[in-house]
């Protein structure tokens, strides 16, 4: 089918993250600011058996805005503070604490005025109200700053400004700015959707944040460790990354280095 232009462009989606999950528990935030959990390990409440499949409210939280989960969970509160619980193996919640699992809500130090969060498997990502992005945690392969060392304080990601939304998965960060331009950075070449700078050090997986080549304003997007997708203001869907299992529904099974339009949605 030929493309049919929309009567009006779609608006950028910056809705807060209301649901999140790790491998063993899930969490949700209601409009009234309450936090609810279900599953096991990270429920933040007593249970008879140590697990509970039914969502139940966590006492003492009535100002929650968003949650994000991977190996650990992040909670954004109305005052712009971020709290975490769960895996702390890489200091992604509290690098001063040697415990590998934090069982209570704990405020993450060194970051404030946060408006969006993204929990990775080994990193915590924060977007502040001035449009800057910070990372705490593993920094595996030096993907944040080309220095392969753990980040013990929230560290600014270079080349990102005026950002209004972030998504992160397995070392791949996508960031959308207020003009609708999408940027990518991280350690997975296949999911970045652009020509890459390659470090001369083989153990370093650093690709500085740069714009993804898309023809129109991005209004929504998603990312995995090996591929990504963006919805543009005209309603078209674009994909890039690994297509080894035809998961991108594109023209062939080879990796797609640059964004390609997904014709099934036109």
GROMACS .gro file of C-alpha atoms in nm:
model
  266
    1UNK     CA    1   0.000   0.000   0.000
    2UNK     CA    2   0.125   0.353  -0.071
    3UNK     CA    3   0.196   0.585   0.220
    4UNK     CA    4  -0.090   0.808   0.322
    5UNK     CA    5   0.012   1.124   0.509
    6UNK     CA    6  -0.150   1.189   0.845
    7UNK     CA    7  -0.381   1.487   0.879
    8UNK     CA    8  -0.168   1.614   1.170
    9UNK     CA    9   0.177   1.496   1.288
   10UNK     CA   10   0.187   1.265   1.588
   11UNK     CA   11   0.303   1.409   1.920
   12UNK     CA   12   0.619   1.297   2.099
   13UNK     CA   13   0.547   1.035   2.364
   14UNK     CA   14   0.708   1.120   2.700
   15UNK     CA   15   0.466   0.930   2.923
   16UNK     CA   16   0.623   0.812   3.252
   17UNK     CA   17   0.721   0.448   3.294
   18UNK     CA   18   0.431   0.298   3.491
   19UNK     CA   19   0.524  -0.073   3.485
   20UNK     CA   20   0.856  -0.253   3.520
   21UNK     CA   21   0.989  -0.602   3.580
   22UNK     CA   22   1.306  -0.790   3.669
   23UNK     CA   23   1.357  -1.164   3.629
   24UNK     CA   24   1.179  -1.232   3.959
   25UNK     CA   25   0.944  -0.946   4.047
   26UNK     CA   26   0.740  -0.667   3.895
   27UNK     CA   27   0.631  -0.321   4.007
   28UNK     CA   28   0.370  -0.069   3.903
   29UNK     CA   29   0.290   0.293   3.982
   30UNK     CA   30  -0.067   0.422   3.998
   31UNK     CA   31  -0.190   0.772   3.920
   32UNK     CA   32  -0.222   0.839   4.294
   33UNK     CA   33   0.153   0.789   4.339
   34UNK     CA   34   0.134   0.454   4.516
   35UNK     CA   35   0.379   0.173   4.443
   36UNK     CA   36   0.262  -0.187   4.395
   37UNK     CA   37   0.475  -0.503   4.367
   38UNK     CA   38   0.424  -0.873   4.291
   39UNK     CA   39   0.644  -1.176   4.230
   40UNK     CA   40   0.934  -1.258   4.463
   41UNK     CA   41   1.263  -1.122   4.607
   42UNK     CA   42   1.203  -0.750   4.567
   43UNK     CA   43   0.852  -0.700   4.702
   44UNK     CA   44   0.948  -0.443   4.971
   45UNK     CA   45   0.687  -0.599   5.201
   46UNK     CA   46   0.635  -0.909   5.416
   47UNK     CA   47   0.472  -1.219   5.271
   48UNK     CA   48   0.389  -1.559   5.418
   49UNK     CA   49   0.593  -1.755   5.164
   50UNK     CA   50   0.841  -1.497   5.033
   51UNK     CA   51   0.644  -1.450   4.715
   52UNK     CA   52   0.308  -1.311   4.612
   53UNK     CA   53   0.156  -1.324   4.261
   54UNK     CA   54  -0.102  -1.059   4.352
   55UNK     CA   55  -0.010  -0.688   4.316
   56UNK     CA   56  -0.017  -0.526   4.660
   57UNK     CA   57   0.069  -0.177   4.779
   58UNK     CA   58   0.406  -0.093   4.933
   59UNK     CA   59   0.356   0.110   5.248
   60UNK     CA   60   0.510   0.454   5.278
   61UNK     CA   61   0.518   0.543   4.907
   62UNK     CA   62   0.253   0.785   4.779
   63UNK     CA   63   0.464   1.014   4.559
   64UNK     CA   64   0.588   0.774   4.290
   65UNK     CA   65   0.611   0.894   3.930
   66UNK     CA   66   0.779   0.611   3.740
   67UNK     CA   67   0.954   0.275   3.774
   68UNK     CA   68   1.209   0.095   3.560
   69UNK     CA   69   1.355  -0.251   3.606
   70UNK     CA   70   1.619  -0.496   3.485
   71UNK     CA   71   1.848  -0.667   3.739
   72UNK     CA   72   1.740  -0.401   3.986
   73UNK     CA   73   1.451  -0.157   4.010
   74UNK     CA   74   1.451   0.223   4.004
   75UNK     CA   75   1.175   0.443   4.145
   76UNK     CA   76   1.137   0.809   4.050
   77UNK     CA   77   0.956   1.030   4.303
   78UNK     CA   78   0.781   1.363   4.256
   79UNK     CA   79   1.063   1.555   4.423
   80UNK     CA   80   1.307   1.442   4.151
   81UNK     CA   81   1.492   1.191   4.369
   82UNK     CA   82   1.557   0.834   4.256
   83UNK     CA   83   1.540   0.531   4.482
   84UNK     CA   84   1.654   0.178   4.403
   85UNK     CA   85   1.636  -0.177   4.528
   86UNK     CA   86   1.749  -0.517   4.405
   87UNK     CA   87   2.082  -0.612   4.248
   88UNK     CA   88   2.376  -0.395   4.352
   89UNK     CA   89   2.649  -0.617   4.205
   90UNK     CA   90   2.797  -0.331   4.004
   91UNK     CA   91   2.715  -0.043   4.238
   92UNK     CA   92   2.413   0.053   4.029
   93UNK     CA   93   2.222   0.155   4.343
   94UNK     CA   94   2.482   0.225   4.612
   95UNK     CA   95   2.849   0.183   4.517
   96UNK     CA   96   2.951   0.245   4.879
   97UNK     CA   97   2.768  -0.071   4.992
   98UNK     CA   98   2.927  -0.410   4.930
   99UNK     CA   99   2.594  -0.595   4.948
  100UNK     CA  100   2.505  -0.742   4.610
  101UNK     CA  101   2.131  -0.720   4.678
  102UNK     CA  102   1.958  -0.428   4.850
  103UNK     CA  103   1.629  -0.534   5.004
  104UNK     CA  104   1.490  -0.192   5.100
  105UNK     CA  105   1.421   0.128   4.911
  106UNK     CA  106   1.741   0.331   4.912
  107UNK     CA  107   1.794   0.679   4.773
  108UNK     CA  108   2.061   0.702   4.504
  109UNK     CA  109   2.310   0.970   4.602
  110UNK     CA  110   2.464   1.232   4.378
  111UNK     CA  111   2.171   1.289   4.145
  112UNK     CA  112   1.867   1.518   4.173
  113UNK     CA  113   1.602   1.692   3.963
  114UNK     CA  114   1.548   1.370   3.768
  115UNK     CA  115   1.257   1.349   3.521
  116UNK     CA  116   1.314   1.007   3.360
  117UNK     CA  117   1.489   0.684   3.457
  118UNK     CA  118   1.609   0.364   3.292
  119UNK     CA  119   1.739   0.059   3.480
  120UNK     CA  120   1.983  -0.160   3.291
  121UNK     CA  121   2.122  -0.501   3.379
  122UNK     CA  122   2.433  -0.341   3.533
  123UNK     CA  123   2.374   0.035   3.510
  124UNK     CA  124   2.128   0.302   3.623
  125UNK     CA  125   2.047   0.586   3.383
  126UNK     CA  126   1.905   0.924   3.487
  127UNK     CA  127   1.766   1.214   3.283
  128UNK     CA  128   1.766   1.549   3.465
  129UNK     CA  129   1.533   1.842   3.411
  130UNK     CA  130   1.805   2.035   3.225
  131UNK     CA  131   1.819   1.768   2.953
  132UNK     CA  132   2.139   1.593   3.063
  133UNK     CA  133   2.188   1.217   3.101
  134UNK     CA  134   2.389   1.049   3.378
  135UNK     CA  135   2.498   0.689   3.443
  136UNK     CA  136   2.588   0.497   3.758
  137UNK     CA  137   2.718   0.140   3.762
  138UNK     CA  138   2.927  -0.101   3.560
  139UNK     CA  139   3.018   0.107   3.253
  140UNK     CA  140   3.113  -0.224   3.093
  141UNK     CA  141   3.358  -0.180   2.809
  142UNK     CA  142   3.381   0.192   2.886
  143UNK     CA  143   3.064   0.256   2.688
  144UNK     CA  144   2.990   0.582   2.874
  145UNK     CA  145   3.326   0.759   2.871
  146UNK     CA  146   3.580   0.531   2.695
  147UNK     CA  147   3.729   0.440   3.036
  148UNK     CA  148   3.637   0.079   3.127
  149UNK     CA  149   3.597   0.137   3.500
  150UNK     CA  150   3.295   0.125   3.729
  151UNK     CA  151   3.120   0.460   3.773
  152UNK     CA  152   3.096   0.522   4.148
  153UNK     CA  153   2.917   0.855   4.106
  154UNK     CA  154   2.652   0.953   3.849
  155UNK     CA  155   2.857   1.044   3.542
  156UNK     CA  156   2.738   1.261   3.255
  157UNK     CA  157   2.707   1.107   2.908
  158UNK     CA  158   2.891   1.332   2.658
  159UNK     CA  159   2.726   1.479   2.348
  160UNK     CA  160   2.369   1.468   2.482
  161UNK     CA  161   2.170   1.786   2.550
  162UNK     CA  162   1.805   1.897   2.560
  163UNK     CA  163   1.701   1.534   2.608
  164UNK     CA  164   1.339   1.468   2.706
  165UNK     CA  165   1.322   1.085   2.714
  166UNK     CA  166   1.558   0.788   2.751
  167UNK     CA  167   1.544   0.411   2.697
  168UNK     CA  168   1.824   0.166   2.784
  169UNK     CA  169   1.876  -0.206   2.737
  170UNK     CA  170   2.189  -0.425   2.767
  171UNK     CA  171   2.437  -0.143   2.718
  172UNK     CA  172   2.246   0.045   2.446
  173UNK     CA  173   2.109   0.392   2.521
  174UNK     CA  174   1.861   0.580   2.302
  175UNK     CA  175   1.786   0.942   2.388
  176UNK     CA  176   1.528   1.173   2.230
  177UNK     CA  177   1.575   1.550   2.235
  178UNK     CA  178   1.305   1.817   2.240
  179UNK     CA  179   1.330   1.865   1.861
  180UNK     CA  180   1.240   1.499   1.804
  181UNK     CA  181   1.593   1.397   1.705
  182UNK     CA  182   1.698   1.052   1.826
  183UNK     CA  183   2.052   0.984   1.953
  184UNK     CA  184   2.223   0.654   2.028
  185UNK     CA  185   2.525   0.544   2.227
  186UNK     CA  186   2.643   0.222   2.391
  187UNK     CA  187   2.848  -0.090   2.341
  188UNK     CA  188   2.638  -0.279   2.086
  189UNK     CA  189   2.717  -0.174   1.731
  190UNK     CA  190   2.411  -0.342   1.580
  191UNK     CA  191   2.153  -0.141   1.776
  192UNK     CA  192   2.297   0.209   1.723
  193UNK     CA  193   2.163   0.269   1.372
  194UNK     CA  194   2.448   0.485   1.246
  195UNK     CA  195   2.803   0.487   1.119
  196UNK     CA  196   3.039   0.425   1.408
  197UNK     CA  197   3.357   0.551   1.561
  198UNK     CA  198   3.568   0.250   1.658
  199UNK     CA  199   3.809   0.276   1.951
  200UNK     CA  200   4.165   0.164   1.884
  201UNK     CA  201   4.159  -0.039   2.208
  202UNK     CA  202   3.992  -0.378   2.146
  203UNK     CA  203   3.864  -0.411   2.504
  204UNK     CA  204   3.681  -0.078   2.482
  205UNK     CA  205   3.328  -0.066   2.341
  206UNK     CA  206   3.278   0.309   2.315
  207UNK     CA  207   3.061   0.476   2.054
  208UNK     CA  208   2.998   0.844   2.141
  209UNK     CA  209   2.639   0.963   2.134
  210UNK     CA  210   2.538   1.075   1.786
  211UNK     CA  211   2.220   1.128   1.587
  212UNK     CA  212   2.035   0.836   1.428
  213UNK     CA  213   1.964   0.915   1.063
  214UNK     CA  214   1.585   0.933   1.043
  215UNK     CA  215   1.394   1.144   0.789
  216UNK     CA  216   1.136   1.296   1.025
  217UNK     CA  217   1.075   1.372   1.392
  218UNK     CA  218   1.074   1.066   1.621
  219UNK     CA  219   0.769   1.039   1.846
  220UNK     CA  220   0.824   0.696   2.006
  221UNK     CA  221   1.099   0.433   2.018
  222UNK     CA  222   1.218   0.110   2.176
  223UNK     CA  223   1.552  -0.073   2.204
  224UNK     CA  224   1.693  -0.417   2.278
  225UNK     CA  225   2.058  -0.525   2.304
  226UNK     CA  226   2.077  -0.591   1.929
  227UNK     CA  227   1.803  -0.392   1.755
  228UNK     CA  228   1.582  -0.087   1.782
  229UNK     CA  229   1.271   0.070   1.635
  230UNK     CA  230   1.133   0.422   1.601
  231UNK     CA  231   0.790   0.560   1.516
  232UNK     CA  232   0.804   0.889   1.327
  233UNK     CA  233   0.559   1.179   1.327
  234UNK     CA  234   0.406   1.061   1.000
  235UNK     CA  235   0.319   0.725   1.157
  236UNK     CA  236   0.590   0.529   0.975
  237UNK     CA  237   0.797   0.266   1.161
  238UNK     CA  238   1.173   0.231   1.111
  239UNK     CA  239   1.398  -0.055   1.230
  240UNK     CA  240   1.767  -0.129   1.253
  241UNK     CA  241   2.000  -0.384   1.410
  242UNK     CA  242   2.018  -0.762   1.409
  243UNK     CA  243   1.765  -0.932   1.182
  244UNK     CA  244   1.904  -1.285   1.214
  245UNK     CA  245   1.563  -1.428   1.307
  246UNK     CA  246   1.368  -1.197   1.074
  247UNK     CA  247   1.248  -1.021   1.389
  248UNK     CA  248   1.258  -0.685   1.214
  249UNK     CA  249   1.035  -0.803   0.927
  250UNK     CA  250   1.263  -0.632   0.680
  251UNK     CA  251   1.393  -0.721   0.335
  252UNK     CA  252   1.653  -0.981   0.433
  253UNK     CA  253   1.795  -1.167   0.733
  254UNK     CA  254   2.119  -0.971   0.751
  255UNK     CA  255   2.194  -0.702   1.007
  256UNK     CA  256   2.051  -0.360   0.918
  257UNK     CA  257   2.317  -0.102   1.005
  258UNK     CA  258   2.111   0.203   0.911
  259UNK     CA  259   1.739   0.261   0.977
  260UNK     CA  260   1.507   0.104   0.721
  261UNK     CA  261   1.136   0.166   0.684
  262UNK     CA  262   0.910  -0.121   0.784
  263UNK     CA  263   0.667  -0.136   0.491
  264UNK     CA  264   0.416  -0.361   0.666
  265UNK     CA  265   0.295  -0.057   0.862
  266UNK     CA  266   0.249   0.176   0.562
   0.00000   0.00000   0.00000
